JSON list of C-alpha atoms and ligand atoms in Angstrom, two decimals:
[
{"chain": "P", "resi": 1, "resn": "UNK", "atom": "CA", "xyz": [-68.62, -69.36, -16.18]},
{"chain": "P", "resi": 2, "resn": "UNK", "atom": "CA", "xyz": [-64.67, -69.13, -16.16]},
{"chain": "P", "resi": 3, "resn": "UNK", "atom": "CA", "xyz": [-62.35, -69.70, -13.46]},
{"chain": "P", "resi": 4, "resn": "UNK", "atom": "CA", "xyz": [-58.66, -70.76, -12.26]},
{"chain": "P", "resi": 5, "resn": "UNK", "atom": "CA", "xyz": [-58.94, -73.57, -9.56]},
{"chain": "P", "resi": 6, "resn": "UNK", "atom": "CA", "xyz": [-55.97, -75.33, -8.05]},
{"chain": "P", "resi": 7, "resn": "UNK", "atom": "CA", "xyz": [-55.78, -78.75, -9.20]},
{"chain": "P", "resi": 8, "resn": "UNK", "atom": "CA", "xyz": [-56.36, -81.71, -7.18]},
{"chain": "P", "resi": 9, "resn": "UNK", "atom": "CA", "xyz": [-54.40, -84.60, -8.52]},
{"chain": "P", "resi": 10, "resn": "UNK", "atom": "CA", "xyz": [-56.27, -87.37, -6.79]},
{"chain": "P", "resi": 11, "resn": "UNK", "atom": "CA", "xyz": [-59.43, -85.88, -8.71]},
{"chain": "P", "resi": 12, "resn": "UNK", "atom": "CA", "xyz": [-59.71, -88.19, -11.96]},
{"chain": "P", "resi": 13, "resn": "UNK", "atom": "CA", "xyz": [-61.34, -85.19, -13.95]},
{"chain": "P", "resi": 14, "resn": "UNK", "atom": "CA", "xyz": [-58.62, -83.32, -13.04]},
{"chain": "P", "resi": 15, "resn": "UNK", "atom": "CA", "xyz": [-55.96, -85.68, -13.81]},
{"chain": "P", "resi": 16, "resn": "UNK", "atom": "CA", "xyz": [-57.57, -86.34, -17.36]},
{"chain": "P", "resi": 17, "resn": "UNK", "atom": "CA", "xyz": [-57.97, -82.48, -18.09]},
{"chain": "P", "resi": 18, "resn": "UNK", "atom": "CA", "xyz": [-54.37, -81.60, -16.98]},
{"chain": "P", "resi": 19, "resn": "UNK", "atom": "CA", "xyz": [-53.02, -84.63, -19.15]},
{"chain": "P", "resi": 20, "resn": "UNK", "atom": "CA", "xyz": [-55.07, -83.23, -22.20]},
{"chain": "P", "resi": 21, "resn": "UNK", "atom": "CA", "xyz": [-54.00, -79.87, -21.87]},
{"chain": "P", "resi": 22, "resn": "UNK", "atom": "CA", "xyz": [-50.19, -81.17, -21.83]},
{"chain": "P", "resi": 23, "resn": "UNK", "atom": "CA", "xyz": [-50.69, -83.10, -24.82]},
{"chain": "P", "resi": 24, "resn": "UNK", "atom": "CA", "xyz": [-52.58, -80.25, -26.46]},
{"chain": "P", "resi": 25, "resn": "UNK", "atom": "CA", "xyz": [-49.32, -78.15, -25.73]},
{"chain": "P", "resi": 26, "resn": "UNK", "atom": "CA", "xyz": [-47.12, -80.96, -26.86]},
{"chain": "P", "resi": 27, "resn": "UNK", "atom": "CA", "xyz": [-48.76, -81.22, -30.07]},
{"chain": "P", "resi": 28, "resn": "UNK", "atom": "CA", "xyz": [-48.89, -77.18, -30.80]},
{"chain": "P", "resi": 29, "resn": "UNK", "atom": "CA", "xyz": [-45.78, -75.68, -32.68]},
{"chain": "P", "resi": 30, "resn": "UNK", "atom": "CA", "xyz": [-44.91, -74.13, -29.80]},
{"chain": "P", "resi": 31, "resn": "UNK", "atom": "CA", "xyz": [-44.59, -77.13, -27.76]},
{"chain": "P", "resi": 32, "resn": "UNK", "atom": "CA", "xyz": [-42.73, -79.09, -30.04]},
{"chain": "P", "resi": 33, "resn": "UNK", "atom": "CA", "xyz": [-45.90, -80.39, -32.56]},
{"chain": "P", "resi": 34, "resn": "UNK", "atom": "CA", "xyz": [-45.71, -84.16, -31.43]},
{"chain": "P", "resi": 35, "resn": "UNK", "atom": "CA", "xyz": [-48.49, -85.69, -29.14]},
{"chain": "P", "resi": 36, "resn": "UNK", "atom": "CA", "xyz": [-47.29, -86.62, -25.49]},
{"chain": "P", "resi": 37, "resn": "UNK", "atom": "CA", "xyz": [-45.87, -90.27, -25.77]},
{"chain": "P", "resi": 38, "resn": "UNK", "atom": "CA", "xyz": [-48.39, -92.66, -24.07]},
{"chain": "P", "resi": 39, "resn": "UNK", "atom": "CA", "xyz": [-46.02, -93.97, -21.43]},
{"chain": "P", "resi": 40, "resn": "UNK", "atom": "CA", "xyz": [-45.36, -90.59, -20.38]},
{"chain": "P", "resi": 41, "resn": "UNK", "atom": "CA", "xyz": [-49.16, -89.87, -20.06]},
{"chain": "P", "resi": 42, "resn": "UNK", "atom": "CA", "xyz": [-49.15, -93.00, -17.93]},
{"chain": "P", "resi": 43, "resn": "UNK", "atom": "CA", "xyz": [-46.70, -92.01, -15.63]},
{"chain": "P", "resi": 44, "resn": "UNK", "atom": "CA", "xyz": [-47.18, -88.09, -15.63]},
{"chain": "P", "resi": 45, "resn": "UNK", "atom": "CA", "xyz": [-49.95, -87.82, -12.78]},
{"chain": "P", "resi": 46, "resn": "UNK", "atom": "CA", "xyz": [-48.07, -90.21, -10.09]},
{"chain": "P", "resi": 47, "resn": "UNK", "atom": "CA", "xyz": [-44.76, -88.66, -10.96]},
{"chain": "P", "resi": 48, "resn": "UNK", "atom": "CA", "xyz": [-46.04, -84.90, -10.27]},
{"chain": "P", "resi": 49, "resn": "UNK", "atom": "CA", "xyz": [-47.92, -86.52, -6.92]},
{"chain": "P", "resi": 50, "resn": "UNK", "atom": "CA", "xyz": [-44.17, -87.68, -5.94]},
{"chain": "P", "resi": 51, "resn": "UNK", "atom": "CA", "xyz": [-42.92, -84.10, -6.34]},
{"chain": "P", "resi": 52, "resn": "UNK", "atom": "CA", "xyz": [-43.85, -81.85, -3.46]},
{"chain": "P", "resi": 53, "resn": "UNK", "atom": "CA", "xyz": [-42.87, -78.77, -4.87]},
{"chain": "P", "resi": 54, "resn": "UNK", "atom": "CA", "xyz": [-45.58, -79.27, -7.69]},
{"chain": "P", "resi": 55, "resn": "UNK", "atom": "CA", "xyz": [-48.28, -77.09, -7.71]},
{"chain": "P", "resi": 56, "resn": "UNK", "atom": "CA", "xyz": [-50.95, -76.83, -10.54]},
{"chain": "P", "resi": 57, "resn": "UNK", "atom": "CA", "xyz": [-53.82, -74.38, -11.25]},
{"chain": "P", "resi": 58, "resn": "UNK", "atom": "CA", "xyz": [-56.40, -75.53, -14.23]},
{"chain": "P", "resi": 59, "resn": "UNK", "atom": "CA", "xyz": [-58.80, -73.00, -15.91]},
{"chain": "P", "resi": 60, "resn": "UNK", "atom": "CA", "xyz": [-62.35, -74.27, -16.52]},
{"chain": "P", "resi": 61, "resn": "UNK", "atom": "CA", "xyz": [-65.04, -72.94, -18.61]},
{"chain": "P", "resi": 62, "resn": "UNK", "atom": "CA", "xyz": [-68.02, -74.37, -17.23]},
{"chain": "P", "resi": 63, "resn": "UNK", "atom": "CA", "xyz": [-67.20, -77.91, -16.03]},
{"chain": "P", "resi": 64, "resn": "UNK", "atom": "CA", "xyz": [-64.83, -78.44, -18.68]},
{"chain": "P", "resi": 65, "resn": "UNK", "atom": "CA", "xyz": [-60.75, -78.39, -17.96]},
{"chain": "P", "resi": 66, "resn": "UNK", "atom": "CA", "xyz": [-59.67, -76.02, -20.95]},
{"chain": "P", "resi": 67, "resn": "UNK", "atom": "CA", "xyz": [-56.11, -74.51, -19.89]},
{"chain": "P", "resi": 68, "resn": "UNK", "atom": "CA", "xyz": [-53.53, -75.65, -17.30]},
{"chain": "P", "resi": 69, "resn": "UNK", "atom": "CA", "xyz": [-50.40, -74.04, -15.66]},
{"chain": "P", "resi": 70, "resn": "UNK", "atom": "CA", "xyz": [-47.76, -76.68, -14.23]},
{"chain": "P", "resi": 71, "resn": "UNK", "atom": "CA", "xyz": [-45.58, -75.07, -11.51]},
{"chain": "P", "resi": 72, "resn": "UNK", "atom": "CA", "xyz": [-42.80, -75.40, -9.48]},
{"chain": "P", "resi": 73, "resn": "UNK", "atom": "CA", "xyz": [-41.23, -74.23, -6.07]},
{"chain": "P", "resi": 74, "resn": "UNK", "atom": "CA", "xyz": [-37.90, -73.48, -6.05]},
{"chain": "P", "resi": 75, "resn": "UNK", "atom": "CA", "xyz": [-35.69, -71.38, -3.80]},
{"chain": "P", "resi": 76, "resn": "UNK", "atom": "CA", "xyz": [-33.36, -68.06, -4.37]},
{"chain": "P", "resi": 77, "resn": "UNK", "atom": "CA", "xyz": [-30.66, -68.80, -2.01]},
{"chain": "P", "resi": 78, "resn": "UNK", "atom": "CA", "xyz": [-29.36, -65.15, -2.74]},
{"chain": "P", "resi": 79, "resn": "UNK", "atom": "CA", "xyz": [-32.44, -63.68, -1.93]},
{"chain": "P", "resi": 80, "resn": "UNK", "atom": "CA", "xyz": [-33.61, -66.37, 0.56]},
{"chain": "P", "resi": 81, "resn": "UNK", "atom": "CA", "xyz": [-36.95, -66.72, -0.30]},
{"chain": "P", "resi": 82, "resn": "UNK", "atom": "CA", "xyz": [-38.71, -69.32, -2.63]},
{"chain": "P", "resi": 83, "resn": "UNK", "atom": "CA", "xyz": [-39.36, -68.64, -6.31]},
{"chain": "P", "resi": 84, "resn": "UNK", "atom": "CA", "xyz": [-42.35, -70.16, -8.55]},
{"chain": "P", "resi": 85, "resn": "UNK", "atom": "CA", "xyz": [-41.35, -71.52, -12.01]},
{"chain": "P", "resi": 86, "resn": "UNK", "atom": "CA", "xyz": [-44.15, -71.89, -14.23]},
{"chain": "P", "resi": 87, "resn": "UNK", "atom": "CA", "xyz": [-42.92, -74.92, -16.18]},
{"chain": "P", "resi": 88, "resn": "UNK", "atom": "CA", "xyz": [-46.20, -75.27, -18.66]},
{"chain": "P", "resi": 89, "resn": "UNK", "atom": "CA", "xyz": [-48.69, -72.95, -19.56]},
{"chain": "P", "resi": 90, "resn": "UNK", "atom": "CA", "xyz": [-51.68, -74.17, -22.16]},
{"chain": "P", "resi": 91, "resn": "UNK", "atom": "CA", "xyz": [-54.90, -73.35, -23.04]},
{"chain": "P", "resi": 92, "resn": "UNK", "atom": "CA", "xyz": [-56.81, -75.68, -25.46]},
{"chain": "P", "resi": 93, "resn": "UNK", "atom": "CA", "xyz": [-56.98, -74.26, -29.07]},
{"chain": "P", "resi": 94, "resn": "UNK", "atom": "CA", "xyz": [-60.47, -74.09, -28.73]},
{"chain": "P", "resi": 95, "resn": "UNK", "atom": "CA", "xyz": [-60.54, -71.77, -26.08]},
{"chain": "P", "resi": 96, "resn": "UNK", "atom": "CA", "xyz": [-57.77, -69.42, -26.76]},
{"chain": "P", "resi": 97, "resn": "UNK", "atom": "CA", "xyz": [-58.03, -65.44, -27.06]},
{"chain": "P", "resi": 98, "resn": "UNK", "atom": "CA", "xyz": [-60.55, -65.70, -24.09]},
{"chain": "P", "resi": 99, "resn": "UNK", "atom": "CA", "xyz": [-58.19, -64.27, -21.19]},
{"chain": "P", "resi": 100, "resn": "UNK", "atom": "CA", "xyz": [-57.91, -67.76, -19.89]},
{"chain": "P", "resi": 101, "resn": "UNK", "atom": "CA", "xyz": [-53.88, -67.44, -20.20]},
{"chain": "P", "resi": 102, "resn": "UNK", "atom": "CA", "xyz": [-54.02, -64.15, -18.34]},
{"chain": "P", "resi": 103, "resn": "UNK", "atom": "CA", "xyz": [-56.34, -65.54, -15.65]},
{"chain": "P", "resi": 104, "resn": "UNK", "atom": "CA", "xyz": [-54.10, -68.50, -15.07]},
{"chain": "P", "resi": 105, "resn": "UNK", "atom": "CA", "xyz": [-50.95, -66.26, -14.81]},
{"chain": "P", "resi": 106, "resn": "UNK", "atom": "CA", "xyz": [-52.72, -64.12, -12.34]},
{"chain": "P", "resi": 107, "resn": "UNK", "atom": "CA", "xyz": [-53.76, -67.05, -10.44]},
{"chain": "P", "resi": 108, "resn": "UNK", "atom": "CA", "xyz": [-49.84, -68.38, -10.17]},
{"chain": "P", "resi": 109, "resn": "UNK", "atom": "CA", "xyz": [-48.78, -64.70, -9.40]},
{"chain": "P", "resi": 110, "resn": "UNK", "atom": "CA", "xyz": [-51.30, -64.36, -6.68]},
{"chain": "P", "resi": 111, "resn": "UNK", "atom": "CA", "xyz": [-50.11, -68.01, -5.27]},
{"chain": "P", "resi": 112, "resn": "UNK", "atom": "CA", "xyz": [-46.44, -66.61, -5.21]},
{"chain": "P", "resi": 113, "resn": "UNK", "atom": "CA", "xyz": [-47.03, -63.64, -3.64]},
{"chain": "P", "resi": 114, "resn": "UNK", "atom": "CA", "xyz": [-49.23, -65.72, -0.71]},
{"chain": "P", "resi": 115, "resn": "UNK", "atom": "CA", "xyz": [-46.11, -68.14, -0.43]},
{"chain": "P", "resi": 116, "resn": "UNK", "atom": "CA", "xyz": [-43.87, -64.96, -0.05]},
{"chain": "P", "resi": 117, "resn": "UNK", "atom": "CA", "xyz": [-42.15, -65.76, -3.38]},
{"chain": "P", "resi": 118, "resn": "UNK", "atom": "CA", "xyz": [-39.39, -63.36, -4.86]},
{"chain": "P", "resi": 119, "resn": "UNK", "atom": "CA", "xyz": [-40.67, -63.99, -8.11]},
{"chain": "P", "resi": 120, "resn": "UNK", "atom": "CA", "xyz": [-42.00, -66.16, -10.82]},
{"chain": "P", "resi": 121, "resn": "UNK", "atom": "CA", "xyz": [-40.21, -67.33, -13.72]},
{"chain": "P", "resi": 122, "resn": "UNK", "atom": "CA", "xyz": [-40.57, -69.25, -16.72]},
{"chain": "P", "resi": 123, "resn": "UNK", "atom": "CA", "xyz": [-38.71, -70.05, -20.04]},
{"chain": "P", "resi": 124, "resn": "UNK", "atom": "CA", "xyz": [-40.23, -69.04, -23.51]},
{"chain": "P", "resi": 125, "resn": "UNK", "atom": "CA", "xyz": [-39.21, -69.85, -26.93]},
{"chain": "P", "resi": 126, "resn": "UNK", "atom": "CA", "xyz": [-37.67, -67.28, -28.54]},
{"chain": "P", "resi": 127, "resn": "UNK", "atom": "CA", "xyz": [-40.38, -67.40, -31.42]},
{"chain": "P", "resi": 128, "resn": "UNK", "atom": "CA", "xyz": [-43.49, -67.66, -29.03]},
{"chain": "P", "resi": 129, "resn": "UNK", "atom": "CA", "xyz": [-44.78, -64.11, -30.05]},
{"chain": "P", "resi": 130, "resn": "UNK", "atom": "CA", "xyz": [-47.93, -64.82, -28.69]},
{"chain": "P", "resi": 131, "resn": "UNK", "atom": "CA", "xyz": [-46.87, -65.83, -25.25]},
{"chain": "P", "resi": 132, "resn": "UNK", "atom": "CA", "xyz": [-44.33, -63.35, -24.83]},
{"chain": "P", "resi": 133, "resn": "UNK", "atom": "CA", "xyz": [-46.98, -60.78, -25.73]},
{"chain": "P", "resi": 134, "resn": "UNK", "atom": "CA", "xyz": [-49.16, -62.28, -22.70]},
{"chain": "P", "resi": 135, "resn": "UNK", "atom": "CA", "xyz": [-46.30, -62.37, -20.38]},
{"chain": "P", "resi": 136, "resn": "UNK", "atom": "CA", "xyz": [-44.81, -58.77, -21.33]},
{"chain": "P", "resi": 137, "resn": "UNK", "atom": "CA", "xyz": [-48.66, -57.52, -20.02]},
{"chain": "P", "resi": 138, "resn": "UNK", "atom": "CA", "xyz": [-48.34, -59.50, -16.85]},
{"chain": "P", "resi": 139, "resn": "UNK", "atom": "CA", "xyz": [-45.02, -58.06, -15.89]},
{"chain": "P", "resi": 140, "resn": "UNK", "atom": "CA", "xyz": [-42.29, -60.45, -16.90]},
{"chain": "P", "resi": 141, "resn": "UNK", "atom": "CA", "xyz": [-39.59, -59.42, -18.90]},
{"chain": "P", "resi": 142, "resn": "UNK", "atom": "CA", "xyz": [-36.38, -61.15, -20.50]},
{"chain": "P", "resi": 143, "resn": "UNK", "atom": "CA", "xyz": [-33.61, -61.91, -17.53]},
{"chain": "P", "resi": 144, "resn": "UNK", "atom": "CA", "xyz": [-30.63, -60.02, -19.00]},
{"chain": "P", "resi": 145, "resn": "UNK", "atom": "CA", "xyz": [-28.42, -62.63, -17.90]},
{"chain": "P", "resi": 146, "resn": "UNK", "atom": "CA", "xyz": [-25.05, -64.30, -19.36]},
{"chain": "P", "resi": 147, "resn": "UNK", "atom": "CA", "xyz": [-26.17, -67.74, -17.88]},
{"chain": "P", "resi": 148, "resn": "UNK", "atom": "CA", "xyz": [-27.27, -70.09, -20.51]},
{"chain": "P", "resi": 149, "resn": "UNK", "atom": "CA", "xyz": [-29.51, -73.28, -19.80]},
{"chain": "P", "resi": 150, "resn": "UNK", "atom": "CA", "xyz": [-27.66, -76.39, -19.67]},
{"chain": "P", "resi": 151, "resn": "UNK", "atom": "CA", "xyz": [-28.64, -79.98, -19.44]},
{"chain": "P", "resi": 152, "resn": "UNK", "atom": "CA", "xyz": [-27.27, -83.56, -19.31]},
{"chain": "P", "resi": 153, "resn": "UNK", "atom": "CA", "xyz": [-29.77, -86.21, -20.62]},
{"chain": "P", "resi": 154, "resn": "UNK", "atom": "CA", "xyz": [-30.06, -89.27, -18.82]},
{"chain": "P", "resi": 155, "resn": "UNK", "atom": "CA", "xyz": [-32.52, -91.21, -20.68]},
{"chain": "K", "resi": 201, "resn": "COA", "atom": "C1", "xyz": [-49.88, -68.80, -24.72]},
{"chain": "K", "resi": 201, "resn": "COA", "atom": "C2", "xyz": [-51.05, -68.88, -24.65]},
{"chain": "K", "resi": 201, "resn": "COA", "atom": "C3", "xyz": [-51.32, -69.88, -23.10]},
{"chain": "K", "resi": 201, "resn": "COA", "atom": "C4", "xyz": [-52.20, -67.87, -24.22]},
{"chain": "K", "resi": 201, "resn": "COA", "atom": "O1", "xyz": [-53.47, -68.20, -23.89]},
{"chain": "K", "resi": 201, "resn": "COA", "atom": "P1", "xyz": [-55.24, -67.44, -23.96]},
{"chain": "K", "resi": 201, "resn": "COA", "atom": "O2", "xyz": [-55.78, -67.99, -23.32]},
{"chain": "K", "resi": 201, "resn": "COA", "atom": "O3", "xyz": [-55.13, -67.57, -25.51]},
{"chain": "K", "resi": 201, "resn": "COA", "atom": "O4", "xyz": [-54.33, -66.03, -24.08]},
{"chain": "K", "resi": 201, "resn": "COA", "atom": "P2", "xyz": [-55.44, -64.47, -23.41]},
{"chain": "K", "resi": 201, "resn": "COA", "atom": "O5", "xyz": [-56.74, -64.99, -23.94]},
{"chain": "K", "resi": 201, "resn": "COA", "atom": "O6", "xyz": [-55.29, -64.60, -22.00]},
{"chain": "K", "resi": 201, "resn": "COA", "atom": "O7", "xyz": [-54.53, -63.64, -24.00]},
{"chain": "K", "resi": 201, "resn": "COA", "atom": "C5", "xyz": [-54.06, -62.61, -23.33]},
{"chain": "K", "resi": 201, "resn": "COA", "atom": "C6", "xyz": [-53.06, -61.63, -24.01]},
{"chain": "K", "resi": 201, "resn": "COA", "atom": "O8", "xyz": [-51.79, -62.10, -24.70]},
{"chain": "K", "resi": 201, "resn": "COA", "atom": "C7", "xyz": [-51.95, -62.01, -26.05]},
{"chain": "K", "resi": 201, "resn": "COA", "atom": "N1", "xyz": [-52.52, -62.64, -26.85]},
{"chain": "K", "resi": 201, "resn": "COA", "atom": "C8", "xyz": [-53.02, -63.65, -27.06]},
{"chain": "K", "resi": 201, "resn": "COA", "atom": "N2", "xyz": [-53.30, -64.18, -28.08]},
{"chain": "K", "resi": 201, "resn": "COA", "atom": "C9", "xyz": [-52.57, -63.87, -29.24]},
{"chain": "K", "resi": 201, "resn": "COA", "atom": "C10", "xyz": [-52.08, -63.76, -30.48]},
{"chain": "K", "resi": 201, "resn": "COA", "atom": "N3", "xyz": [-52.89, -64.80, -31.12]},
{"chain": "K", "resi": 201, "resn": "COA", "atom": "N4", "xyz": [-51.76, -63.00, -30.76]},
{"chain": "K", "resi": 201, "resn": "COA", "atom": "C11", "xyz": [-50.91, -61.83, -30.27]},
{"chain": "K", "resi": 201, "resn": "COA", "atom": "N5", "xyz": [-51.12, -61.82, -28.96]},
{"chain": "K", "resi": 201, "resn": "COA", "atom": "C12", "xyz": [-51.81, -62.72, -28.19]},
{"chain": "K", "resi": 201, "resn": "COA", "atom": "C13", "xyz": [-52.85, -60.54, -25.94]},
{"chain": "K", "resi": 201, "resn": "COA", "atom": "O9", "xyz": [-51.78, -59.25, -25.33]},
{"chain": "K", "resi": 201, "resn": "COA", "atom": "C14", "xyz": [-53.80, -60.75, -24.95]},
{"chain": "K", "resi": 201, "resn": "COA", "atom": "O10", "xyz": [-54.42, -59.85, -24.41]},
{"chain": "K", "resi": 201, "resn": "COA", "atom": "P3", "xyz": [-55.75, -59.12, -25.12]},
{"chain": "K", "resi": 201, "resn": "COA", "atom": "O11", "xyz": [-56.80, -60.03, -25.65]},
{"chain": "K", "resi": 201, "resn": "COA", "atom": "O12", "xyz": [-56.06, -58.07, -24.32]},
{"chain": "K", "resi": 201, "resn": "COA", "atom": "O13", "xyz": [-55.10, -58.46, -26.38]},
{"chain": "K", "resi": 201, "resn": "COA", "atom": "C15", "xyz": [-52.30, -70.03, -25.34]},
{"chain": "K", "resi": 201, "resn": "COA", "atom": "O14", "xyz": [-51.78, -69.28, -26.69]},
{"chain": "K", "resi": 201, "resn": "COA", "atom": "C16", "xyz": [-51.20, -71.21, -25.74]},
{"chain": "K", "resi": 201, "resn": "COA", "atom": "O15", "xyz": [-51.90, -72.52, -24.94]},
{"chain": "K", "resi": 201, "resn": "COA", "atom": "N6", "xyz": [-50.43, -71.48, -26.21]},
{"chain": "K", "resi": 201, "resn": "COA", "atom": "C17", "xyz": [-49.53, -72.73, -26.65]},
{"chain": "K", "resi": 201, "resn": "COA", "atom": "C18", "xyz": [-48.97, -72.95, -25.76]},
{"chain": "K", "resi": 201, "resn": "COA", "atom": "C19", "xyz": [-47.95, -72.14, -25.40]},
{"chain": "K", "resi": 201, "resn": "COA", "atom": "O16", "xyz": [-47.30, -71.71, -26.20]},
{"chain": "K", "resi": 201, "resn": "COA", "atom": "N7", "xyz": [-47.72, -71.88, -24.04]},
{"chain": "K", "resi": 201, "resn": "COA", "atom": "C20", "xyz": [-46.45, -71.10, -23.79]},
{"chain": "K", "resi": 201, "resn": "COA", "atom": "C21", "xyz": [-45.32, -71.47, -23.36]},
{"chain": "K", "resi": 201, "resn": "COA", "atom": "S1", "xyz": [-44.04, -70.38, -22.89]}
]
């Protein structure tokens, strides 16, 4: 049976499942093609637990965790409503093409509506046609904006 659940980061099975999904994403060409660093894996769960805005969804196939959506709640000052960002979305390669990515996105959107969010946002590579097709089918679209994504690296 396939289902989407909220992750409980105190649950060791959920912890390992989430790390495995993020590692698979990192290894994917769309995630950079390199495994997650071991020290990042070690810090990840405690780091997320310290982020009050973090919420995570897991795709289960039977008892196996085979997909994940890592999200952070933000806030739109102009709309004066929360806005949920999907930071990572991944389904294990062995379980792709079975509708789990779509189910994850639907659960994220349901949660965002419950929280009175004005929108769900995400970033997607310009060459990630698979994800773009999925996102379009779920109502996402390219933001027509002159804004660029900038960063100041600190480590
Ligand atoms: C993107 C990803 C999450 C999709 O997960 P998935 O479970 O395979 O997707 P689904 O089975 O729910 O597919 C839903 C829809 O997406 C599109 N899609 C899925 N796989 C596709 C493919 N290989 N080519 C084109 N469209 C595809 C289709 O529109 C599909 O609907 P359909 O089956 O009715 O045709 C998965 O491919 C993945 O984890 N990729 C690596 C990580 C990644 O790129 N994440 C997104 C970062 S922005």
